[in-house]
Amino acid sequence: MGAVPSTPRHTSTTAETAEYLIGTFVGEKSFPLASDFWQKLLELPLTLRWALDRVQEACELFALNNHHTRHLAKILVHLSWCLEEAIRTSGAPSPVYLKAVNAVYISSVFLKYIIENSQSDNIEELCLSLHENEPVPKDFTTDQKIEYLVMHNVLTFLGSIDVSPTTSLLHQELLNFVLVAMSTQLLSGPTPGPKDVNPFLDAAMSQESLLVNLVVRRLLLSYIMRPHLPSSGAAYSIFSEESQQGVLQRVGSAAANLVLLPFNYLVSSNSEGSRNQLADCSLHVLLILIHYHKCVVSDGLITDRSDSATSDTVSKVNTYFTVNPYSKALENARDIEFDRADIEGNAQNGPVVRLPFASLFDTLGMCLADETAVLLLYSLLQGNSDFLEYVLVRTDLDTLLMPILETLYSASRRTSNQIYMLLIILLILSQDSSFNASIHKMILPGVPWYKEHLLHQTSLGSLMVIILIRTVQYNLSKLRDVYLHTTCLATLANMAPHVHRLSAYASQRLVSLFYMLSRKYNKLVELRDDKLQTKTISTGDSLVEDMDHMSAELQIYTDFLRIVLEILNAILTYALPRNPEVVYAIMHRQEVFQPFRNHPRFAELLENIYNVLDFFNSRMDAQRTDGEWSVEKVLLFIINTCRSWRGDGMKMFTQLHFSYEQESHPEEFFIPYVWQLVLSRCGFSFSSEAINLFPVDLHANKQVYYEEPNINLKGELNEHRVRLDP
């Protein structure tokens, strides 16, 4: 394929015609918008194939000539016109769908190549405008931004046309196109700045609110309904009698590792729920849209960008983030079956997204083994108070909690980010007292995936306690992450006053949690003492730095131990008669508390625990029994003695209550995280050398990215605020 392709003879085959038209499109000659060349290009039948090296060659040639021809801008205009016509036909089969599919394929292939291989920060190679002297049709306004025009029509089609066997292929490829167009984010650094260039994303953000609502609703409906795409042959039979894969499809699929998600990749059911290509892609697009934040310089603080020294002085103090309409639409979404605002007479200003919360709840429960579903659930619970309230009043909370707990159970096979998101979801739910009460009323006949212990007729609340403690144990041995510890303990603290009939195994694990943390604490104390004894030998800043680090870590584990004691106190103070197994576990392992009785941070809390121990031990000593005390006899004794428990002498402490608050700038975590998930799940690949959004391990077969989310965790602990802020 050269810069000047040969003209096909009258007897030429379809392959020669396609070769000529594609070669002309990527070549040096510029064709005006009104040229019949575009119709011929977009009406090519889908019956021919290209090899990968030909696609690569075509992309390179196109990038070389696009500045002069502006063919990328022109095919985007034609894509917009095709979509306008397709919307007017309201989904009826017509030749316009053939042209639209061709236009979106060609646009996606060459747009992605230019973005991926851009040599300038401003992605000038896109050339998203026509030359001033370019002849245009009468009805075309030259001052309109082409990126706005194309995104408006793409989003309008996605938001207003139902997915059907006729339209599903175009829906899928438009979603692929949107991913390609938004991939400019991958070129920017992890911290959004005013110099970032994302023309298509910015165009999407500037659409009217009604269209934004339609798009959010349709993307979520596609995720919920999970429409199945017909086979590639069936899809293409709409446009042609030929059922073979065609030249433009092969341009996309042959270059899949460079360009596009292959349309006919295999989808199978697995532990992550029923995977569905269109549903997954809809969710990926939605997650990118709702987490995008455009950073702009405050009025009056714009610096001279030609002076790099001055430009560098523009800091976060002088910038702000524009409102994200897609995030707002998701936050304001309402249940299609029930709207509290309407009943209370406080209806929203303007239209809102209406969704079937019941179906959304069930779909999330089915798919929560996948991180993208977890991120959607987090976004809904954190931002949408109506959906959070809906979840809290469901009587089948196990639909969500069981897959969450099972995923945490297999934490060693999960990414750290996924573990964080799941724990934060549990923390958000645990902020509600009715949730904490209801999970102990739901009895599980068995938990087959839990292998360490037979869990029979265990409450959902007991299982949650077991898994949270197991996660702390895993973190102690593997991750050693302070924030993960704090999130687990904060959730347990929120649950503690509402614990009801905690199982024997969960109660044992709770006491063992104190023992595990105390061992870590004691090791740190020993290490500190050893350092202090050898300080006469070791001198210099390194010793001071080591001691400071050790003191900080020791303080952290002191706080952890105190929280566990607060948790035990809350159960004993507010729910002792309902939890004889907790009393038994404390009595059985009472020696683990003895070393800390005189510790200034723990003494007052241990007074209550020893008050309980003295009460039950004294009555047990006075109780005559035939033979040895068996486990059954001790437990029966505790159950009977609980009836006479009045709590005399117990000190009342303010209940711990931890709440999750998202940081004011969460985009530094979520934007890279979303793109990592998209690149790892949808088949959409991107040159590692071009990615600046997050670090890429070029030598890893499977890339796992980890960064601590920016989160706040607030809770009063004797007027000490526990804060998660990496």
XYZ file of C-alpha atoms in Angstrom:
726
model
C 0.000 0.000 0.000
C 1.702 3.174 -1.164
C 0.980 6.836 -0.777
C -0.619 6.889 -4.243
C -2.615 3.678 -4.743
C -3.317 2.479 -8.216
C -6.755 3.106 -9.702
C -8.763 -0.127 -10.020
C -9.738 -1.329 -13.484
C -13.375 -1.651 -14.462
C -12.979 -5.409 -14.102
C -11.450 -5.089 -10.655
C -12.544 -7.278 -7.827
C -14.140 -6.053 -4.620
C -10.807 -6.625 -2.912
C -9.054 -4.287 -5.341
C -11.734 -1.667 -4.841
C -11.398 -1.883 -1.064
C -7.621 -1.718 -1.408
C -7.932 1.415 -3.508
C -10.454 3.152 -1.255
C -8.663 2.439 2.017
C -5.347 3.307 0.383
C -6.792 6.589 -0.829
C -8.188 7.344 2.631
C -4.760 7.023 4.255
C -2.876 8.622 1.355
C -1.830 12.167 0.510
C -4.859 13.343 -1.455
C -7.451 15.289 0.505
C -11.124 14.727 -0.304
C -13.700 17.353 0.684
C -16.593 16.433 2.947
C -19.096 16.437 0.068
C -17.034 14.136 -2.168
C -18.702 10.898 -3.259
C -15.466 9.178 -2.170
C -16.829 8.984 1.392
C -19.995 7.193 0.327
C -17.974 4.631 -1.626
C -15.657 4.094 1.321
C -18.470 3.636 3.810
C -20.485 1.333 1.542
C -17.730 -1.265 1.195
C -19.102 -4.786 1.759
C -17.788 -6.658 4.756
C -16.342 -9.618 2.876
C -12.565 -9.138 2.760
C -9.661 -9.491 5.174
C -6.450 -7.652 5.931
C -3.357 -8.889 7.688
C -1.999 -7.180 10.768
C 1.043 -5.766 9.005
C -1.195 -4.080 6.418
C -3.258 -2.460 9.164
C -0.091 -1.197 10.830
C 1.188 0.168 7.521
C -2.114 1.907 6.849
C -2.081 3.507 10.322
C 1.450 4.814 9.902
C 0.666 6.303 6.502
C -2.555 7.854 7.777
C -0.770 9.513 10.711
C 1.774 10.944 8.301
C -0.837 12.530 6.038
C -3.668 13.454 8.406
C -2.337 16.953 9.127
C -2.762 17.778 5.448
C -5.855 15.718 4.539
C -7.814 16.139 7.808
C -9.396 12.798 6.960
C -9.815 11.870 10.641
C -11.962 14.941 11.238
C -13.903 14.257 8.043
C -14.693 10.628 8.768
C -15.804 11.659 12.259
C -18.205 14.117 10.627
C -19.500 11.361 8.365
C -19.869 9.086 11.375
C -21.962 11.806 13.017
C -24.154 12.123 9.918
C -24.604 8.345 9.715
C -25.691 8.255 13.347
C -28.133 11.125 12.820
C -29.743 9.146 10.016
C -29.677 5.935 12.063
C -31.447 7.702 14.932
C -34.109 8.958 12.542
C -34.751 5.395 11.335
C -35.304 4.375 15.000
C -33.496 1.077 14.742
C -35.110 -0.210 11.562
C -32.680 -2.192 9.346
C -31.316 0.058 6.649
C -28.141 0.587 4.592
C -27.237 3.448 6.929
C -26.265 0.894 9.575
C -23.695 -0.569 7.207
C -22.192 2.874 6.708
C -22.303 3.649 10.413
C -20.504 0.410 11.307
C -17.867 1.066 8.647
C -17.435 4.658 9.813
C -17.037 3.704 13.474
C -14.588 0.903 12.639
C -12.376 3.110 10.507
C -12.584 5.994 12.976
C -11.671 3.779 15.926
C -8.701 2.137 14.214
C -6.997 5.315 13.103
C -8.052 7.487 16.052
C -6.526 5.011 18.481
C -3.288 4.776 16.541
C -2.851 8.549 16.557
C -3.649 8.859 20.277
C -1.322 6.002 21.146
C 1.543 7.362 19.064
C 1.080 11.058 19.758
C 4.330 12.995 19.910
C 2.883 16.149 21.488
C 1.249 16.884 24.825
C -1.684 18.543 23.066
C -2.276 15.593 20.703
C -2.039 17.997 17.781
C -1.885 15.027 15.412
C -5.651 14.550 15.819
C -6.297 17.729 13.783
C -9.930 17.872 14.884
C -10.822 20.767 12.618
C -11.056 21.458 8.911
C -8.826 23.821 6.969
C -10.215 27.343 6.663
C -10.583 27.073 2.903
C -12.178 23.618 3.071
C -15.380 23.444 0.977
C -18.258 22.192 3.141
C -21.949 21.428 2.554
C -24.388 24.251 3.135
C -25.883 22.680 6.243
C -22.513 22.192 7.940
C -21.453 24.848 10.458
C -17.699 25.342 10.255
C -17.338 26.850 13.732
C -18.702 23.807 15.582
C -16.206 21.553 17.298
C -16.032 18.198 15.571
C -15.310 16.329 18.810
C -18.499 17.798 20.303
C -20.519 16.918 17.215
C -19.382 13.298 17.124
C -19.707 12.728 20.875
C -23.160 14.289 20.864
C -24.383 11.929 18.161
C -22.613 8.865 19.570
C -24.070 9.489 23.025
C -27.489 10.281 21.565
C -27.536 6.951 19.734
C -26.352 5.045 22.808
C -28.816 6.858 25.051
C -31.928 6.790 22.881
C -31.815 3.652 20.698
C -32.713 0.335 22.313
C -30.301 -2.563 22.014
C -31.802 -5.119 19.621
C -30.468 -7.781 17.244
C -30.541 -5.081 14.572
C -28.647 -2.442 16.555
C -26.472 -4.483 18.929
C -23.397 -4.531 16.683
C -23.448 -0.767 16.233
C -24.026 -0.314 19.981
C -21.015 -2.463 20.754
C -18.731 -0.725 18.291
C -19.832 2.727 19.449
C -18.926 1.727 23.007
C -15.535 0.604 21.702
C -15.183 3.948 19.937
C -15.961 5.853 23.138
C -13.252 3.878 24.967
C -10.799 4.741 22.199
C -11.775 8.412 22.244
C -11.440 8.620 26.048
C -8.042 6.864 26.068
C -6.328 10.270 25.881
C -6.438 10.036 29.696
C -3.770 7.358 29.532
C -1.291 9.919 28.203
C -1.615 12.203 31.245
C 0.044 11.786 34.622
C -1.700 10.297 37.675
C -2.591 13.721 39.048
C -5.072 15.575 36.803
C -3.755 18.975 35.792
C -4.925 21.974 33.765
C -2.662 21.016 30.841
C -4.267 17.594 30.317
C -5.895 17.315 26.896
C -8.996 15.120 26.651
C -11.086 16.619 23.819
C -13.655 13.814 23.550
C -14.105 13.448 27.303
C -14.530 17.207 27.673
C -17.072 17.129 24.843
C -18.973 14.385 26.659
C -18.985 16.467 29.850
C -20.449 19.487 28.046
C -23.589 17.694 26.801
C -26.990 18.786 28.059
C -28.250 17.176 31.268
C -31.152 15.375 29.574
C -28.759 13.512 27.274
C -26.408 12.766 30.173
C -29.302 11.190 32.090
C -30.279 9.102 29.058
C -26.725 7.836 28.631
C -26.283 6.912 32.301
C -29.639 5.135 32.303
C -28.983 3.185 29.090
C -25.493 2.134 30.122
C -26.805 0.824 33.427
C -29.755 -0.898 31.756
C -27.369 -2.648 29.370
C -25.345 -3.744 32.378
C -28.463 -4.971 34.185
C -30.226 -6.631 31.240
C -27.005 -8.085 29.763
C -28.274 -8.358 26.172
C -26.640 -11.119 24.154
C -25.046 -10.121 20.886
C -25.855 -12.320 17.902
C -23.022 -14.184 16.241
C -20.881 -12.151 13.872
C -22.523 -13.795 10.867
C -26.010 -13.065 12.127
C -25.090 -9.489 12.860
C -23.645 -8.857 9.443
C -26.521 -10.533 7.632
C -28.449 -7.376 8.394
C -26.288 -5.515 5.943
C -25.231 -8.114 3.442
C -26.076 -11.546 2.138
C -22.483 -12.472 2.902
C -21.994 -14.024 6.340
C -18.196 -13.950 6.341
C -16.146 -11.495 8.343
C -15.399 -8.476 6.224
C -12.492 -6.224 5.428
C -13.389 -3.533 7.922
C -14.202 -6.022 10.612
C -10.832 -7.590 9.953
C -9.185 -4.181 10.148
C -10.530 -4.052 13.670
C -10.073 -7.634 14.791
C -6.756 -8.299 13.046
C -5.339 -5.275 14.817
C -7.040 -6.143 18.082
C -3.820 -6.119 20.054
C -3.149 -2.672 18.623
C -6.558 -1.240 18.098
C -9.938 -2.665 18.976
C -11.780 -5.089 21.136
C -12.431 -8.024 18.781
C -16.149 -8.372 18.304
C -16.350 -12.151 18.422
C -14.115 -12.924 21.391
C -15.287 -15.861 23.442
C -17.430 -15.132 26.474
C -18.084 -17.754 29.100
C -19.716 -18.057 32.496
C -17.349 -18.209 35.424
C -17.070 -17.219 39.062
C -17.327 -13.561 38.103
C -20.914 -13.987 37.038
C -22.214 -14.319 33.535
C -19.774 -12.267 31.459
C -21.433 -10.272 28.729
C -19.464 -8.212 26.269
C -21.922 -5.385 25.760
C -22.770 -5.228 29.478
C -19.115 -5.152 30.493
C -18.229 -2.509 27.921
C -21.202 -0.379 29.024
C -19.958 -0.510 32.598
C -16.398 0.370 31.566
C -17.606 3.444 29.697
C -19.821 4.471 32.620
C -17.002 4.126 35.167
C -14.653 6.258 33.078
C -17.332 8.908 32.603
C -18.397 9.185 36.260
C -14.839 9.343 37.623
C -13.488 11.915 35.179
C -12.612 15.295 36.675
C -11.429 18.161 34.522
C -8.868 20.344 36.253
C -8.932 24.019 35.280
C -7.024 27.077 36.470
C -8.980 29.509 38.621
C -10.001 32.797 37.017
C -7.316 35.436 37.345
C -4.612 32.918 38.152
C -3.721 31.759 34.646
C 0.020 31.950 34.173
C 2.060 32.462 31.047
C 2.478 28.908 29.834
C 5.400 29.925 27.665
C 7.397 30.420 30.848
C 7.927 26.942 32.255
C 9.146 28.238 35.596
C 6.024 30.326 36.027
C 3.786 27.546 34.775
C 5.142 25.162 37.346
C 3.956 27.487 40.081
C 0.327 26.697 39.260
C -0.611 24.406 42.115
C -3.760 22.708 43.322
C -4.480 25.834 45.345
C -5.005 27.767 42.110
C -7.024 25.100 40.332
C -10.416 23.525 40.718
C -12.348 20.627 39.248
C -15.440 21.152 37.170
C -18.664 19.374 38.102
C -19.020 15.945 36.515
C -22.612 15.663 35.180
C -22.442 11.866 34.837
C -21.414 11.473 38.460
C -24.260 13.782 39.491
C -26.727 11.807 37.358
C -25.684 8.575 39.081
C -25.884 10.184 42.517
C -29.415 11.427 41.808
C -30.704 8.184 40.256
C -34.005 7.016 41.715
C -35.796 3.699 41.925
C -38.303 3.278 39.135
C -40.658 1.582 41.609
C -40.456 4.064 44.442
C -39.277 7.615 44.903
C -39.134 8.977 48.430
C -38.755 12.536 47.152
C -42.036 12.358 45.262
C -43.894 11.014 48.293
C -42.435 13.677 50.564
C -43.305 16.379 48.062
C -39.690 17.314 47.448
C -39.250 16.167 43.885
C -35.934 16.778 42.164
C -35.464 19.844 40.044
C -35.712 18.534 36.500
C -35.680 14.939 35.273
C -33.644 12.264 37.045
C -32.382 8.841 36.034
C -34.972 6.165 36.832
C -33.583 2.678 37.403
C -34.950 -0.671 38.564
C -33.062 -0.843 41.854
C -34.195 -4.435 42.426
C -32.665 -5.632 39.161
C -29.533 -3.570 39.746
C -29.168 -5.094 43.221
C -29.533 -8.637 41.854
C -27.100 -8.014 38.976
C -24.462 -6.637 41.311
C -24.878 -9.640 43.583
C -24.263 -11.923 40.613
C -21.140 -10.070 39.420
C -19.352 -8.894 42.566
C -16.408 -11.245 42.028
C -15.403 -8.780 39.304
C -13.681 -5.554 40.374
C -15.654 -3.356 37.996
C -18.900 -4.441 39.663
C -17.347 -3.727 43.059
C -16.393 -0.241 41.905
C -19.930 0.403 40.628
C -21.416 -0.764 43.936
C -19.004 1.486 45.823
C -19.907 4.457 43.613
C -23.619 3.877 44.227
C -23.379 3.347 47.984
C -20.980 6.232 48.504
C -22.774 8.748 46.303
C -26.444 7.755 46.030
C -28.286 7.918 49.350
C -31.458 6.445 47.835
C -29.677 3.324 46.619
C -27.886 2.957 49.954
C -31.222 3.171 51.742
C -32.701 0.633 49.319
C -29.876 -1.828 50.036
C -30.223 -1.393 53.795
C -33.922 -2.302 53.795
C -33.512 -5.428 51.672
C -34.229 -8.579 53.620
C -31.850 -10.636 51.459
C -28.612 -8.846 52.239
C -26.799 -12.122 51.684
C -27.220 -11.475 47.945
C -24.536 -8.804 48.221
C -22.673 -9.859 51.351
C -21.967 -13.481 50.476
C -20.008 -12.741 47.272
C -18.190 -9.906 49.076
C -17.211 -12.171 51.976
C -16.235 -15.019 49.647
C -13.985 -12.662 47.682
C -12.347 -11.433 50.894
C -11.896 -15.067 51.923
C -9.749 -15.550 48.812
C -7.827 -12.299 49.374
C -4.518 -13.850 48.352
C -5.865 -14.208 44.805
C -7.242 -10.676 44.633
C -5.686 -7.272 44.073
C -5.187 -4.999 47.044
C -7.462 -2.387 45.465
C -10.302 -4.892 45.255
C -9.857 -5.822 48.913
C -9.934 -2.130 49.847
C -13.105 -1.420 47.898
C -14.894 -4.401 49.444
C -13.862 -3.427 52.964
C -14.970 0.159 52.420
C -18.350 -1.115 51.178
C -18.735 -3.136 54.386
C -17.708 -0.094 56.424
C -20.323 2.083 54.686
C -23.029 -0.523 55.364
C -21.940 -0.963 58.991
C -22.598 2.714 59.661
C -26.313 1.811 59.807
C -27.541 0.229 63.046
C -30.417 -1.616 61.337
C -27.923 -3.309 59.038
C -25.834 -4.423 62.005
C -28.913 -5.846 63.696
C -30.433 -7.574 60.656
C -27.297 -9.475 59.579
C -27.358 -11.396 62.884
C -30.945 -12.500 62.282
C -30.160 -14.196 58.964
C -29.019 -17.787 59.501
C -26.932 -19.511 56.852
C -27.396 -23.292 56.655
C -23.752 -23.651 55.584
C -20.791 -21.876 54.019
C -19.254 -24.435 51.631
C -16.390 -22.196 50.482
C -15.057 -21.713 54.023
C -12.596 -24.597 54.438
C -10.863 -24.003 57.787
C -13.894 -24.711 59.946
C -17.319 -26.260 59.466
C -19.784 -23.371 59.612
C -23.237 -24.817 60.189
C -26.285 -22.687 61.000
C -24.105 -19.601 61.335
C -25.537 -16.101 61.215
C -24.503 -13.774 58.418
C -23.202 -11.384 61.081
C -20.998 -14.081 62.620
C -19.603 -14.928 59.186
C -18.837 -11.263 58.583
C -16.935 -11.069 61.892
C -14.986 -14.225 60.981
C -14.016 -12.933 57.526
C -13.012 -9.475 58.774
C -10.758 -11.036 61.417
C -9.340 -13.441 58.832
C -8.564 -10.445 56.599
C -6.665 -8.800 59.457
C -4.739 -12.026 59.967
C -3.893 -12.192 56.249
C -2.797 -8.569 56.331
C -0.543 -9.207 59.323
C 1.312 -11.952 57.477
C 1.288 -10.643 53.885
C 0.349 -7.041 53.159
C 1.129 -5.391 56.493
C -0.996 -2.419 55.613
C -2.151 -0.069 58.360
C -5.197 1.222 56.493
C -6.552 -2.231 55.833
C -6.298 -3.047 59.557
C -8.056 0.155 60.489
C -10.918 -0.382 58.034
C -11.542 -3.923 59.294
C -11.439 -2.875 62.943
C -13.647 0.158 62.289
C -16.311 -2.080 60.739
C -16.140 -4.511 63.649
C -16.436 -1.579 66.070
C -19.572 -0.333 64.307
C -21.075 -3.832 64.516
C -20.147 -4.532 68.157
C -23.068 -2.967 70.099
C -25.554 -4.816 67.880
C -23.999 -8.287 67.999
C -26.614 -10.962 68.664
C -25.794 -14.599 69.436
C -22.315 -14.460 67.963
C -21.225 -17.991 67.106
C -18.657 -19.888 69.135
C -16.112 -19.813 66.309
C -16.576 -16.078 65.685
C -16.220 -15.388 69.416
C -13.009 -17.424 69.584
C -11.624 -15.585 66.572
C -12.437 -12.238 68.202
C -10.380 -13.058 71.292
C -7.650 -14.514 69.064
C -7.582 -11.202 67.212
C -6.503 -9.471 70.408
C -3.856 -12.140 70.913
C -2.534 -11.776 67.344
C -2.204 -8.018 67.654
C -0.685 -8.302 71.120
C 2.061 -10.575 69.771
C 2.875 -8.001 67.102
C 2.831 -5.288 69.767
C 5.157 -7.249 72.061
C 7.628 -7.889 69.237
C 7.766 -4.183 68.522
C 8.364 -3.434 72.210
C 11.197 -5.980 72.321
C 12.714 -4.570 69.154
C 12.533 -1.044 70.515
C 14.151 -2.098 73.808
C 16.942 -3.876 71.931
C 17.585 -0.732 69.915
C 17.691 1.382 73.052
C 20.188 -1.003 74.679
C 22.518 -0.787 71.682
C 22.231 2.956 71.142
C 25.670 3.520 72.625
C 27.099 1.500 69.753
C 24.908 2.824 66.968
C 24.922 6.552 66.473
C 23.789 9.017 63.859
C 20.595 9.949 62.098
C 19.796 6.351 61.119
C 19.190 5.382 64.744
C 16.928 8.380 65.317
C 15.020 7.567 62.146
C 14.643 3.902 63.141
C 13.403 4.830 66.589
C 10.907 7.340 65.222
C 9.564 4.760 62.784
C 9.338 2.123 65.500
C 7.592 4.488 67.903
C 5.043 5.386 65.228
C 4.371 1.709 64.451
C 4.091 0.912 68.147
C 1.555 3.705 68.559
C -0.478 2.284 65.672
C -0.653 -1.178 67.234
C -1.463 0.342 70.599
C -4.467 1.976 68.928
C -5.416 -1.320 67.288
C -5.340 -3.200 70.587
C -7.430 -0.506 72.200
C -10.031 -0.714 69.430
C -10.308 -4.493 69.909
C -10.804 -3.935 73.637
C -13.444 -1.325 72.785
C -15.173 -3.907 70.567
C -15.198 -6.495 73.371
C -16.396 -3.843 75.816
C -19.253 -2.821 73.541
C -20.449 -6.427 73.291
C -20.172 -6.979 77.044
C -21.756 -3.636 77.923
C -24.655 -3.566 75.473
C -25.236 -7.176 74.465
C -23.760 -9.581 77.047
C -26.945 -11.596 77.780
C -27.344 -12.251 74.050
C -23.760 -13.427 73.570
C -22.825 -16.242 75.966
C -20.244 -17.560 73.461
C -18.300 -14.286 73.730
C -18.228 -14.628 77.517
C -17.054 -18.228 77.162
C -14.274 -17.238 74.718
C -13.017 -14.501 77.072
C -13.068 -16.868 80.049
C -11.303 -19.584 78.049
C -8.455 -17.247 76.980
C -8.430 -14.817 79.902
C -4.658 -15.136 80.271
C -4.088 -13.136 77.053
C -5.381 -9.984 78.766
C -3.274 -10.278 81.938
C -0.037 -8.629 80.600
C -1.949 -5.460 79.750
C -3.909 -4.891 82.984
C -1.621 -2.077 84.083
C -1.052 -0.569 80.660
C -2.125 3.106 80.832
C -4.006 2.933 77.498
C -5.829 -0.322 78.300
C -6.362 -0.366 82.064
C -9.846 1.184 82.184
C -11.120 -1.029 79.369
C -9.684 -4.162 80.979
C -11.415 -3.238 84.233
C -14.731 -3.991 82.568
C -13.480 -7.265 81.114
C -12.170 -8.381 84.484
C -15.397 -7.261 86.105
C -17.190 -9.738 83.821
C -14.566 -12.423 84.465
C -14.829 -11.948 88.241
C -18.629 -12.168 88.082
C -18.679 -15.447 86.173
C -15.559 -16.997 87.750
C -16.808 -16.407 91.286
C -20.176 -17.981 90.543
C -18.532 -20.824 88.728
C -16.236 -21.478 91.687
C -19.265 -21.519 93.993
C -21.083 -23.921 91.732
C -20.706 -27.548 92.709
C -20.637 -30.029 89.859
C -20.134 -33.713 89.517
C -16.896 -34.429 87.666
C -14.953 -32.031 85.420
C -16.316 -28.930 83.800
C -16.977 -29.847 80.157
C -17.385 -27.288 77.397
C -21.111 -27.980 77.317
C -21.461 -27.600 81.080
C -19.497 -24.332 81.132
C -21.541 -22.884 78.287
C -24.815 -23.943 79.906
C -23.639 -22.370 83.157
C -22.814 -19.097 81.358
C -26.204 -19.053 79.614
C -28.006 -19.512 82.926
C -25.800 -17.013 84.755
C -26.350 -14.380 82.055
C -29.935 -14.119 83.286
C -28.742 -12.648 86.577
C -26.246 -10.275 84.928
C -27.091 -6.656 85.707
C -23.912 -4.922 84.610
C -23.087 -3.644 88.083
C -19.737 -1.900 88.245
C -19.337 -1.647 84.491
C -17.995 1.650 83.213
C -19.965 3.022 80.293
C -17.813 4.197 77.390
C -19.031 6.202 74.436
C -19.799 3.849 71.591
C -17.237 3.899 68.833
C -18.723 4.869 65.515
C -16.587 5.099 62.429
C -17.767 6.673 59.195
C -16.223 6.668 55.760
C -15.640 9.935 53.962
C -14.232 10.161 50.465
C -11.313 12.511 50.054
C -11.895 15.854 48.358
C -9.685 14.740 45.433
C -10.435 11.046 44.912
C -9.631 11.246 41.200
C -5.936 10.599 41.843
C -6.864 7.086 42.909
C -9.970 6.324 40.878
C -8.982 7.506 37.380
C -5.870 5.276 37.178
C -7.732 2.437 38.909
C -10.630 2.505 36.447
C -8.304 2.453 33.446
C -6.285 -0.410 34.910
C -9.506 -2.401 35.207
C -10.626 -1.484 31.688
C -7.318 -2.449 30.107
C -7.229 -5.754 31.966
C -10.811 -6.783 31.191
C -12.174 -5.513 27.907
C -9.473 -6.606 25.472
C -8.677 -2.957 24.800
C -4.900 -2.726 24.793
C -2.639 0.299 24.735
C 1.078 0.758 24.152
C 2.870 0.460 27.498
C 5.384 3.113 26.462
C 2.596 5.653 25.959
C 0.912 5.177 29.359
C 1.707 7.877 31.908
C -1.433 7.507 34.017
C -0.028 4.679 36.129
C 3.208 2.677 36.338
C 3.384 -0.280 33.974
C 5.508 -3.340 34.560
C 6.715 -4.085 31.042
C 8.067 -7.489 32.035
C 5.029 -8.819 33.858
C 2.756 -11.271 32.079
C -0.183 -10.154 34.151
C -0.027 -6.625 35.445
C -1.360 -6.008 38.924
C -1.456 -2.367 39.942
C -1.795 -1.197 43.492
C -2.138 2.160 45.074
C -3.806 3.011 48.337
C -7.083 4.879 47.869
C -7.370 8.336 49.347
C -9.958 7.886 52.068
C -10.866 9.341 55.414
C -12.040 7.192 58.273
C -13.415 9.120 61.190
C -14.217 7.763 64.607
C -13.864 8.922 68.150
C -11.511 6.884 70.302
C -11.139 8.754 73.593
C -11.078 11.986 71.610
C -8.431 10.553 69.292
C -9.384 10.652 65.637
C -8.410 7.633 63.623
C -7.758 8.795 60.088
C -7.019 6.906 56.912
C -5.060 9.231 54.704
C -2.185 7.592 52.818
